[in-house]
mmCIF file of C-alpha atoms in Angstrom:
data_model
loop_
_atom_site.group_PDB
_atom_site.id
_atom_site.type_symbol
_atom_site.label_atom_id
_atom_site.label_comp_id
_atom_site.label_asym_id
_atom_site.label_seq_id
_atom_site.Cartn_x
_atom_site.Cartn_y
_atom_site.Cartn_z
ATOM 1 C CA UNK A 1 163.772 92.219 133.559
ATOM 2 C CA UNK A 2 163.089 95.919 133.946
ATOM 3 C CA UNK A 3 160.941 97.794 131.374
ATOM 4 C CA UNK A 4 164.016 99.717 130.111
ATOM 5 C CA UNK A 5 166.099 96.571 129.766
ATOM 6 C CA UNK A 6 163.264 94.769 128.059
ATOM 7 C CA UNK A 7 162.888 97.705 125.593
ATOM 8 C CA UNK A 8 166.586 97.488 124.711
ATOM 9 C CA UNK A 9 166.275 93.741 124.286
ATOM 10 C CA UNK A 10 163.203 94.127 122.091
ATOM 11 C CA UNK A 11 164.999 96.642 119.899
ATOM 12 C CA UNK A 12 167.895 94.328 119.477
ATOM 13 C CA UNK A 13 165.516 91.465 118.598
ATOM 14 C CA UNK A 14 163.915 93.596 115.919
ATOM 15 C CA UNK A 15 167.365 94.674 114.543
ATOM 16 C CA UNK A 16 168.242 90.940 114.455
ATOM 17 C CA UNK A 17 165.103 90.190 112.410
ATOM 18 C CA UNK A 18 165.917 92.954 109.961
ATOM 19 C CA UNK A 19 169.540 91.703 109.621
ATOM 20 C CA UNK A 20 168.237 88.180 108.808
ATOM 21 C CA UNK A 21 165.949 89.562 106.124
ATOM 22 C CA UNK A 22 168.759 91.591 104.613
ATOM 23 C CA UNK A 23 171.105 88.623 104.717
ATOM 24 C CA UNK A 24 168.357 86.449 103.049
ATOM 25 C CA UNK A 25 167.854 88.856 100.127
ATOM 26 C CA UNK A 26 171.533 89.727 99.654
ATOM 27 C CA UNK A 27 172.465 86.016 99.328
ATOM 28 C CA UNK A 28 170.366 85.780 96.167
ATOM 29 C CA UNK A 29 170.556 89.427 95.126
ATOM 30 C CA UNK A 30 169.260 90.367 91.719
ATOM 31 C CA UNK A 31 167.989 93.782 90.818
ATOM 32 C CA UNK A 32 164.591 95.186 91.805
ATOM 33 C CA UNK A 33 162.174 95.200 88.839
ATOM 34 C CA UNK A 34 159.296 97.646 88.781
ATOM 35 C CA UNK A 35 155.920 96.114 88.000
ATOM 36 C CA UNK A 36 153.816 99.366 87.943
ATOM 37 C CA UNK A 37 154.796 102.610 86.205
ATOM 38 C CA UNK A 38 152.443 104.703 88.390
ATOM 39 C CA UNK A 39 150.717 106.155 85.319
ATOM 40 C CA UNK A 40 148.965 103.354 83.451
ATOM 41 C CA UNK A 41 147.698 99.772 83.816
ATOM 42 C CA UNK A 42 150.373 98.507 81.380
ATOM 43 C CA UNK A 43 151.136 94.932 82.371
ATOM 44 C CA UNK A 44 148.002 94.532 84.545
ATOM 45 C CA UNK A 45 144.566 93.119 83.771
ATOM 46 C CA UNK A 46 141.339 93.574 85.740
ATOM 47 C CA UNK A 47 138.985 90.642 85.852
ATOM 48 C CA UNK A 48 135.643 92.327 86.653
ATOM 49 C CA UNK A 49 134.322 95.735 87.491
ATOM 50 C CA UNK A 50 137.116 97.882 86.070
ATOM 51 C CA UNK A 51 135.513 100.896 87.712
ATOM 52 C CA UNK A 52 136.760 99.588 91.038
ATOM 53 C CA UNK A 53 140.309 100.662 90.154
ATOM 54 C CA UNK A 54 141.894 104.082 89.664
ATOM 55 C CA UNK A 55 145.382 105.559 89.446
ATOM 56 C CA UNK A 56 145.932 108.596 91.684
ATOM 57 C CA UNK A 57 149.222 110.352 92.230
ATOM 58 C CA UNK A 58 151.297 107.379 91.214
ATOM 59 C CA UNK A 59 149.327 104.868 93.201
ATOM 60 C CA UNK A 60 146.964 102.085 92.233
ATOM 61 C CA UNK A 61 143.738 102.640 94.216
ATOM 62 C CA UNK A 62 140.993 100.218 95.131
ATOM 63 C CA UNK A 63 137.613 101.815 95.501
ATOM 64 C CA UNK A 64 134.506 99.779 94.533
ATOM 65 C CA UNK A 65 132.807 96.432 94.375
ATOM 66 C CA UNK A 66 134.730 93.180 94.361
ATOM 67 C CA UNK A 67 137.396 93.012 91.708
ATOM 68 C CA UNK A 68 140.979 91.821 91.217
ATOM 69 C CA UNK A 69 143.747 93.177 89.129
ATOM 70 C CA UNK A 70 146.423 90.642 87.980
ATOM 71 C CA UNK A 71 149.987 91.176 86.801
ATOM 72 C CA UNK A 72 150.127 89.866 83.212
ATOM 73 C CA UNK A 73 153.274 91.657 82.054
ATOM 74 C CA UNK A 74 156.521 90.519 80.603
ATOM 75 C CA UNK A 75 158.608 90.151 83.817
ATOM 76 C CA UNK A 76 159.220 86.432 84.311
ATOM 77 C CA UNK A 77 156.404 85.898 81.875
ATOM 78 C CA UNK A 78 154.264 86.713 84.919
ATOM 79 C CA UNK A 79 154.994 83.333 86.383
ATOM 80 C CA UNK A 80 156.918 83.809 89.627
ATOM 81 C CA UNK A 81 158.249 81.042 91.856
ATOM 82 C CA UNK A 82 160.873 82.355 94.378
ATOM 83 C CA UNK A 83 160.991 86.065 94.913
ATOM 84 C CA UNK A 84 160.866 89.110 97.173
ATOM 85 C CA UNK A 85 157.845 91.189 96.391
ATOM 86 C CA UNK A 86 157.454 94.725 97.672
ATOM 87 C CA UNK A 87 154.812 97.503 97.681
ATOM 88 C CA UNK A 88 154.063 100.627 99.683
ATOM 89 C CA UNK A 89 150.518 100.493 100.972
ATOM 90 C CA UNK A 90 148.127 102.895 102.641
ATOM 91 C CA UNK A 91 144.711 101.972 104.083
ATOM 92 C CA UNK A 92 141.779 104.170 104.950
ATOM 93 C CA UNK A 93 139.922 103.274 108.236
ATOM 94 C CA UNK A 94 137.887 100.121 107.947
ATOM 95 C CA UNK A 95 139.349 99.165 104.539
ATOM 96 C CA UNK A 96 140.008 95.598 103.451
ATOM 97 C CA UNK A 97 142.181 94.337 100.587
ATOM 98 C CA UNK A 98 144.839 91.758 99.851
ATOM 99 C CA UNK A 99 147.934 90.862 97.863
ATOM 100 C CA UNK A 100 147.814 87.463 96.088
ATOM 101 C CA UNK A 101 150.895 85.446 95.223
ATOM 102 C CA UNK A 102 151.295 82.325 93.035
ATOM 103 C CA UNK A 103 147.840 82.984 91.701
ATOM 104 C CA UNK A 104 146.348 82.891 88.110
ATOM 105 C CA UNK A 105 144.055 85.166 86.205
ATOM 106 C CA UNK A 106 140.372 84.261 86.490
ATOM 107 C CA UNK A 107 137.412 86.022 84.962
ATOM 108 C CA UNK A 108 135.464 86.665 88.238
ATOM 109 C CA UNK A 109 135.270 85.843 91.949
ATOM 110 C CA UNK A 110 137.840 85.544 94.677
ATOM 111 C CA UNK A 111 141.091 84.054 93.247
ATOM 112 C CA UNK A 112 141.151 80.266 93.810
ATOM 113 C CA UNK A 113 144.848 79.754 93.186
ATOM 114 C CA UNK A 114 147.660 80.748 95.463
ATOM 115 C CA UNK A 115 147.863 82.614 98.776
ATOM 116 C CA UNK A 116 146.446 85.938 99.853
ATOM 117 C CA UNK A 117 148.560 88.121 102.120
ATOM 118 C CA UNK A 118 146.091 90.277 104.067
ATOM 119 C CA UNK A 119 145.750 94.026 104.074
ATOM 120 C CA UNK A 120 143.536 95.439 106.855
ATOM 121 C CA UNK A 121 144.453 97.605 109.793
ATOM 122 C CA UNK A 122 141.004 98.364 111.279
ATOM 123 C CA UNK A 123 137.390 97.360 110.992
ATOM 124 C CA UNK A 124 134.475 99.572 110.040
ATOM 125 C CA UNK A 125 133.034 101.673 112.845
ATOM 126 C CA UNK A 126 129.639 100.838 114.191
ATOM 127 C CA UNK A 127 127.807 97.564 114.563
ATOM 128 C CA UNK A 128 128.697 94.759 112.170
ATOM 129 C CA UNK A 129 127.768 91.119 112.242
ATOM 130 C CA UNK A 130 131.232 90.099 111.005
ATOM 131 C CA UNK A 131 134.383 91.507 112.439
ATOM 132 C CA UNK A 132 137.544 90.590 110.489
ATOM 133 C CA UNK A 133 140.281 89.578 112.950
ATOM 134 C CA UNK A 134 142.813 88.456 110.357
ATOM 135 C CA UNK A 135 145.009 91.563 110.090
ATOM 136 C CA UNK A 136 147.781 92.997 107.841
ATOM 137 C CA UNK A 137 150.595 90.626 107.419
ATOM 138 C CA UNK A 138 148.469 87.471 107.772
ATOM 139 C CA UNK A 139 148.875 84.663 105.303
ATOM 140 C CA UNK A 140 145.174 84.765 105.059
ATOM 141 C CA UNK A 141 143.138 81.937 106.577
ATOM 142 C CA UNK A 142 146.268 79.810 106.998
ATOM 143 C CA UNK A 143 148.437 81.640 109.553
ATOM 144 C CA UNK A 144 147.097 84.883 110.811
ATOM 145 C CA UNK A 145 148.113 87.938 112.750
ATOM 146 C CA UNK A 146 145.491 89.168 115.149
ATOM 147 C CA UNK A 147 146.803 92.668 115.922
ATOM 148 C CA UNK A 148 147.508 95.159 113.097
ATOM 149 C CA UNK A 149 151.173 96.014 112.691
ATOM 150 C CA UNK A 150 150.534 99.169 110.803
ATOM 151 C CA UNK A 151 148.252 102.195 111.021
ATOM 152 C CA UNK A 152 145.637 103.608 108.720
ATOM 153 C CA UNK A 153 146.381 106.704 106.600
ATOM 154 C CA UNK A 154 150.104 106.105 106.850
ATOM 155 C CA UNK A 155 152.260 104.561 104.105
ATOM 156 C CA UNK A 156 153.908 101.279 105.194
ATOM 157 C CA UNK A 157 156.153 98.892 103.306
ATOM 158 C CA UNK A 158 154.839 95.368 102.641
ATOM 159 C CA UNK A 159 157.387 92.669 101.695
ATOM 160 C CA UNK A 160 156.586 89.072 100.860
ATOM 161 C CA UNK A 161 159.428 86.597 100.663
ATOM 162 C CA UNK A 162 158.920 83.209 99.007
ATOM 163 C CA UNK A 163 161.546 80.473 98.814
ATOM 164 C CA UNK A 164 160.696 76.861 98.191
ATOM 165 C CA UNK A 165 157.744 76.078 100.451
ATOM 166 C CA UNK A 166 158.238 79.031 102.854
ATOM 167 C CA UNK A 167 156.367 82.328 102.939
ATOM 168 C CA UNK A 168 157.352 85.187 105.125
ATOM 169 C CA UNK A 169 155.634 88.541 105.427
ATOM 170 C CA UNK A 170 157.350 91.713 106.563
ATOM 171 C CA UNK A 171 155.802 95.113 107.493
ATOM 172 C CA UNK A 172 158.272 97.941 107.583
ATOM 173 C CA UNK A 173 161.070 95.396 107.647
ATOM 174 C CA UNK A 174 159.573 93.611 110.669
ATOM 175 C CA UNK A 175 158.983 89.852 110.163
ATOM 176 C CA UNK A 176 155.296 89.361 110.978
ATOM 177 C CA UNK A 177 154.171 85.980 109.778
ATOM 178 C CA UNK A 178 155.968 82.811 108.611
ATOM 179 C CA UNK A 179 154.519 79.728 107.124
ATOM 180 C CA UNK A 180 156.151 76.582 105.554
ATOM 181 C CA UNK A 181 153.754 74.408 103.607
ATOM 182 C CA UNK A 182 153.886 70.699 104.610
ATOM 183 C CA UNK A 183 153.795 67.991 101.973
ATOM 184 C CA UNK A 184 150.040 67.402 102.459
ATOM 185 C CA UNK A 185 148.570 70.684 103.857
ATOM 186 C CA UNK A 186 145.046 70.574 105.155
ATOM 187 C CA UNK A 187 142.675 72.929 103.381
ATOM 188 C CA UNK A 188 138.909 73.589 103.690
ATOM 189 C CA UNK A 189 136.787 72.692 100.663
ATOM 190 C CA UNK A 190 136.668 76.244 99.297
ATOM 191 C CA UNK A 191 140.396 76.754 99.499
ATOM 192 C CA UNK A 192 141.911 73.663 97.905
ATOM 193 C CA UNK A 193 143.998 75.824 95.500
ATOM 194 C CA UNK A 194 145.743 77.562 98.332
ATOM 195 C CA UNK A 195 149.137 75.905 97.720
ATOM 196 C CA UNK A 196 152.553 76.983 96.542
ATOM 197 C CA UNK A 197 153.770 76.325 93.025
ATOM 198 C CA UNK A 198 154.235 79.371 90.862
ATOM 199 C CA UNK A 199 152.042 82.128 89.457
ATOM 200 C CA UNK A 200 151.449 85.774 89.290
ATOM 201 C CA UNK A 201 150.470 88.647 91.673
ATOM 202 C CA UNK A 202 147.089 90.278 92.147
ATOM 203 C CA UNK A 203 145.582 92.992 94.225
ATOM 204 C CA UNK A 204 142.048 92.862 95.620
ATOM 205 C CA UNK A 205 139.307 95.450 95.637
ATOM 206 C CA UNK A 206 137.084 94.099 98.432
ATOM 207 C CA UNK A 207 134.052 96.389 98.737
ATOM 208 C CA UNK A 208 132.910 99.940 98.039
ATOM 209 C CA UNK A 209 133.868 101.184 101.493
ATOM 210 C CA UNK A 210 137.447 99.843 101.290
ATOM 211 C CA UNK A 211 139.963 102.378 99.932
ATOM 212 C CA UNK A 212 143.515 101.054 99.704
ATOM 213 C CA UNK A 213 146.521 102.497 97.831
ATOM 214 C CA UNK A 214 149.463 100.663 96.378
ATOM 215 C CA UNK A 215 152.596 102.216 94.917
ATOM 216 C CA UNK A 216 156.255 101.453 94.180
ATOM 217 C CA UNK A 217 155.319 97.920 93.309
ATOM 218 C CA UNK A 218 158.369 95.811 92.457
ATOM 219 C CA UNK A 219 159.874 92.338 92.584
ATOM 220 C CA UNK A 220 163.262 90.770 93.081
ATOM 221 C CA UNK A 221 163.590 87.414 91.304
ATOM 222 C CA UNK A 222 165.294 84.618 93.233
ATOM 223 C CA UNK A 223 166.724 81.334 91.824
ATOM 224 C CA UNK A 224 164.225 78.562 91.203
ATOM 225 C CA UNK A 225 166.298 75.989 93.019
ATOM 226 C CA UNK A 226 166.356 77.648 96.442
ATOM 227 C CA UNK A 227 166.031 75.351 99.443
ATOM 228 C CA UNK A 228 163.000 75.810 101.788
ATOM 229 C CA UNK A 229 164.423 77.851 104.736
ATOM 230 C CA UNK A 230 161.581 77.251 107.117
ATOM 231 C CA UNK A 231 160.136 74.178 108.957
ATOM 232 C CA UNK A 232 156.764 72.788 108.204
ATOM 233 C CA UNK A 233 154.396 71.680 110.978
ATOM 234 C CA UNK A 234 155.078 67.970 111.443
ATOM 235 C CA UNK A 235 151.839 67.125 113.358
ATOM 236 C CA UNK A 236 149.080 66.739 110.806
ATOM 237 C CA UNK A 237 146.363 67.133 113.463
ATOM 238 C CA UNK A 238 147.838 70.337 114.795
ATOM 239 C CA UNK A 239 148.198 71.688 111.235
ATOM 240 C CA UNK A 240 144.540 70.913 110.635
ATOM 241 C CA UNK A 241 143.435 72.640 113.808
ATOM 242 C CA UNK A 242 145.593 75.756 113.179
ATOM 243 C CA UNK A 243 144.417 76.103 109.592
ATOM 244 C CA UNK A 244 140.793 75.406 110.334
ATOM 245 C CA UNK A 245 140.590 77.984 113.126
ATOM 246 C CA UNK A 246 142.600 80.548 110.998
ATOM 247 C CA UNK A 247 140.129 80.032 108.154
ATOM 248 C CA UNK A 248 137.118 80.537 110.430
ATOM 249 C CA UNK A 249 138.374 83.786 111.984
ATOM 250 C CA UNK A 250 139.027 82.342 115.444
ATOM 251 C CA UNK A 251 141.472 84.797 116.969
ATOM 252 C CA UNK A 252 144.295 82.694 118.394
ATOM 253 C CA UNK A 253 145.401 85.061 121.185
ATOM 254 C CA UNK A 254 147.322 84.416 124.387
ATOM 255 C CA UNK A 255 147.408 87.004 127.201
ATOM 256 C CA UNK A 256 149.656 85.038 129.548
ATOM 257 C CA UNK A 257 153.137 84.677 128.127
ATOM 258 C CA UNK A 258 156.052 86.323 130.174
ATOM 259 C CA UNK A 259 159.351 86.144 128.341
ATOM 260 C CA UNK A 260 162.165 86.722 130.903
ATOM 261 C CA UNK A 261 165.057 87.264 128.500
ATOM 262 C CA UNK A 262 165.952 88.079 124.888
ATOM 263 C CA UNK A 263 166.464 84.439 124.006
ATOM 264 C CA UNK A 264 163.029 83.470 125.268
ATOM 265 C CA UNK A 265 161.476 86.489 123.487
ATOM 266 C CA UNK A 266 163.173 85.415 120.221
ATOM 267 C CA UNK A 267 162.003 81.839 120.594
ATOM 268 C CA UNK A 268 158.489 82.940 121.471
ATOM 269 C CA UNK A 269 158.285 85.333 118.537
ATOM 270 C CA UNK A 270 159.278 82.584 116.130
ATOM 271 C CA UNK A 271 156.818 80.112 117.669
ATOM 272 C CA UNK A 272 154.013 82.717 117.505
ATOM 273 C CA UNK A 273 154.713 83.481 113.770
ATOM 274 C CA UNK A 274 154.678 79.736 112.868
ATOM 275 C CA UNK A 275 151.547 78.915 114.802
ATOM 276 C CA UNK A 276 149.656 82.056 113.851
ATOM 277 C CA UNK A 277 149.275 83.090 117.461
ATOM 278 C CA UNK A 278 149.472 86.694 118.731
ATOM 279 C CA UNK A 279 150.694 87.294 122.251
ATOM 280 C CA UNK A 280 148.965 90.381 123.645
ATOM 281 C CA UNK A 281 148.831 92.444 126.808
ATOM 282 C CA UNK A 282 145.383 92.740 128.061
ATOM 283 C CA UNK A 283 143.800 95.532 130.029
ATOM 284 C CA UNK A 284 140.999 93.756 131.762
ATOM 285 C CA UNK A 285 139.380 97.166 132.560
ATOM 286 C CA UNK A 286 138.471 97.279 128.913
ATOM 287 C CA UNK A 287 137.194 93.686 128.839
ATOM 288 C CA UNK A 288 133.495 92.831 128.253
ATOM 289 C CA UNK A 289 131.306 92.569 131.331
ATOM 290 C CA UNK A 290 131.037 88.836 130.833
ATOM 291 C CA UNK A 291 134.460 87.385 130.273
ATOM 292 C CA UNK A 292 135.980 84.033 131.073
ATOM 293 C CA UNK A 293 139.884 83.953 131.270
ATOM 294 C CA UNK A 294 140.968 80.330 130.805
ATOM 295 C CA UNK A 295 144.367 79.623 132.296
ATOM 296 C CA UNK A 296 145.583 76.356 130.739
ATOM 297 C CA UNK A 297 149.165 76.453 131.913
ATOM 298 C CA UNK A 298 148.779 73.346 134.061
ATOM 299 C CA UNK A 299 145.462 71.767 132.937
ATOM 300 C CA UNK A 300 143.719 71.052 129.714
ATOM 301 C CA UNK A 301 140.684 73.479 129.276
ATOM 302 C CA UNK A 302 137.511 72.065 130.586
ATOM 303 C CA UNK A 303 135.128 71.502 127.638
ATOM 304 C CA UNK A 304 132.052 71.639 129.818
ATOM 305 C CA UNK A 305 133.099 74.971 131.305
ATOM 306 C CA UNK A 306 133.685 76.367 127.845
ATOM 307 C CA UNK A 307 130.311 75.235 126.675
ATOM 308 C CA UNK A 308 128.658 76.732 129.752
ATOM 309 C CA UNK A 309 130.471 80.017 129.181
ATOM 310 C CA UNK A 310 129.327 80.050 125.523
ATOM 311 C CA UNK A 311 125.761 79.233 126.492
ATOM 312 C CA UNK A 312 125.702 82.099 129.035
ATOM 313 C CA UNK A 313 126.951 84.649 126.494
ATOM 314 C CA UNK A 314 130.460 84.940 127.998
ATOM 315 C CA UNK A 315 133.349 85.829 125.805
ATOM 316 C CA UNK A 316 136.547 83.703 126.341
ATOM 317 C CA UNK A 317 140.214 84.524 126.227
ATOM 318 C CA UNK A 318 143.119 82.114 126.840
ATOM 319 C CA UNK A 319 146.142 82.569 128.984
ATOM 320 C CA UNK A 320 149.349 80.543 129.477
ATOM 321 C CA UNK A 321 149.395 81.781 133.040
ATOM 322 C CA UNK A 322 152.801 83.459 132.979
ATOM 323 C CA UNK A 323 154.552 80.670 131.177
ATOM 324 C CA UNK A 324 157.841 81.759 129.492
ATOM 325 C CA UNK A 325 156.773 80.290 126.150
ATOM 326 C CA UNK A 326 153.883 78.858 124.208
ATOM 327 C CA UNK A 327 153.986 75.065 124.583
ATOM 328 C CA UNK A 328 152.949 73.333 121.333
ATOM 329 C CA UNK A 329 151.404 70.239 123.036
ATOM 330 C CA UNK A 330 149.506 72.399 125.497
ATOM 331 C CA UNK A 331 148.380 74.698 122.652
ATOM 332 C CA UNK A 332 147.111 71.734 120.672
ATOM 333 C CA UNK A 333 145.030 70.663 123.664
ATOM 334 C CA UNK A 334 143.562 74.131 123.823
ATOM 335 C CA UNK A 335 142.508 73.997 120.180
ATOM 336 C CA UNK A 336 141.056 70.561 120.577
ATOM 337 C CA UNK A 337 138.994 71.798 123.605
ATOM 338 C CA UNK A 338 137.810 74.767 121.593
ATOM 339 C CA UNK A 339 136.681 72.444 118.819
ATOM 340 C CA UNK A 340 134.944 70.024 121.173
ATOM 341 C CA UNK A 341 133.177 72.959 122.827
ATOM 342 C CA UNK A 342 131.955 74.304 119.483
ATOM 343 C CA UNK A 343 133.298 77.818 120.127
ATOM 344 C CA UNK A 344 132.701 80.300 117.283
ATOM 345 C CA UNK A 345 134.925 83.181 116.417
ATOM 346 C CA UNK A 346 132.422 85.458 118.143
ATOM 347 C CA UNK A 347 132.919 83.616 121.470
ATOM 348 C CA UNK A 348 136.504 84.741 121.672
ATOM 349 C CA UNK A 349 137.614 88.141 123.118
ATOM 350 C CA UNK A 350 140.417 89.989 121.295
ATOM 351 C CA UNK A 351 141.984 92.788 123.457
ATOM 352 C CA UNK A 352 141.706 96.129 121.871
ATOM 353 C CA UNK A 353 138.926 95.201 119.471
#
């Protein structure tokens, strides 16, 4: 497929995704309800460090030490189940924040209940021990996006769709991440409350260097009896591996998928969203001096080779070797090899980071 034809096919795919979203919301259409008047904190409650929040030019602004602001207003008695949530967001370079759903007010700390939908488009400049790879649109630490879909210092629209046990995130109407909760989801010890049920919304002030703006915050209520539209991961071991690596900031990136047609591209996009894998183009000229590219299209990754690469200080990136799609069983074998080799998030190379 020529680049021009592929561009046309990609545009059609994106239009199809937008059409699916519009169809979803119109089927259950209720009116948009504003949750923030742009002038006051009426209907909102800050749990700690109120100085971390300001209102500027109609926007709620995070700027300060850790704090969370929860919606406690009258809409749905601040207990939401199925909905479309929307806000316009702008990040400053290196800023980190998040939007919580199905959560509950707590006096301090990181919210224990519900899911966080990530807001971060870049990391702070300069040396840092920890580099956050879970980018905007991620269903944080459960299914992640490893390449930012939006830019700093530009307003973008963030939509979160919840129906039954399915969560979908959209950035500027583009479907970014999709997760359907299984009956018995695996969770690490510190995130046992990360499950769907019902609850309120909250925004996060992450740290003093993170400045993020939220405006035009609104919700569309959907019927409580909606069916779950997505499909949960049926393999408990694969679900555990996916969630464990997502939680530990291991960037699940593949630089070797070659989709030959629109149908393959659509299938691959859906698989990527459900598994929390980002397919990337990689310019190896920008790669670190010590890099191991593991092509596991035909063979399971060699655990001893992965351990040796780690011991020598190599970074590692995985490739499907030009396969037309990400194969689930092959991907599971990749994750099992990563676990056996004891790879940390720092051992993995993320193109463009």
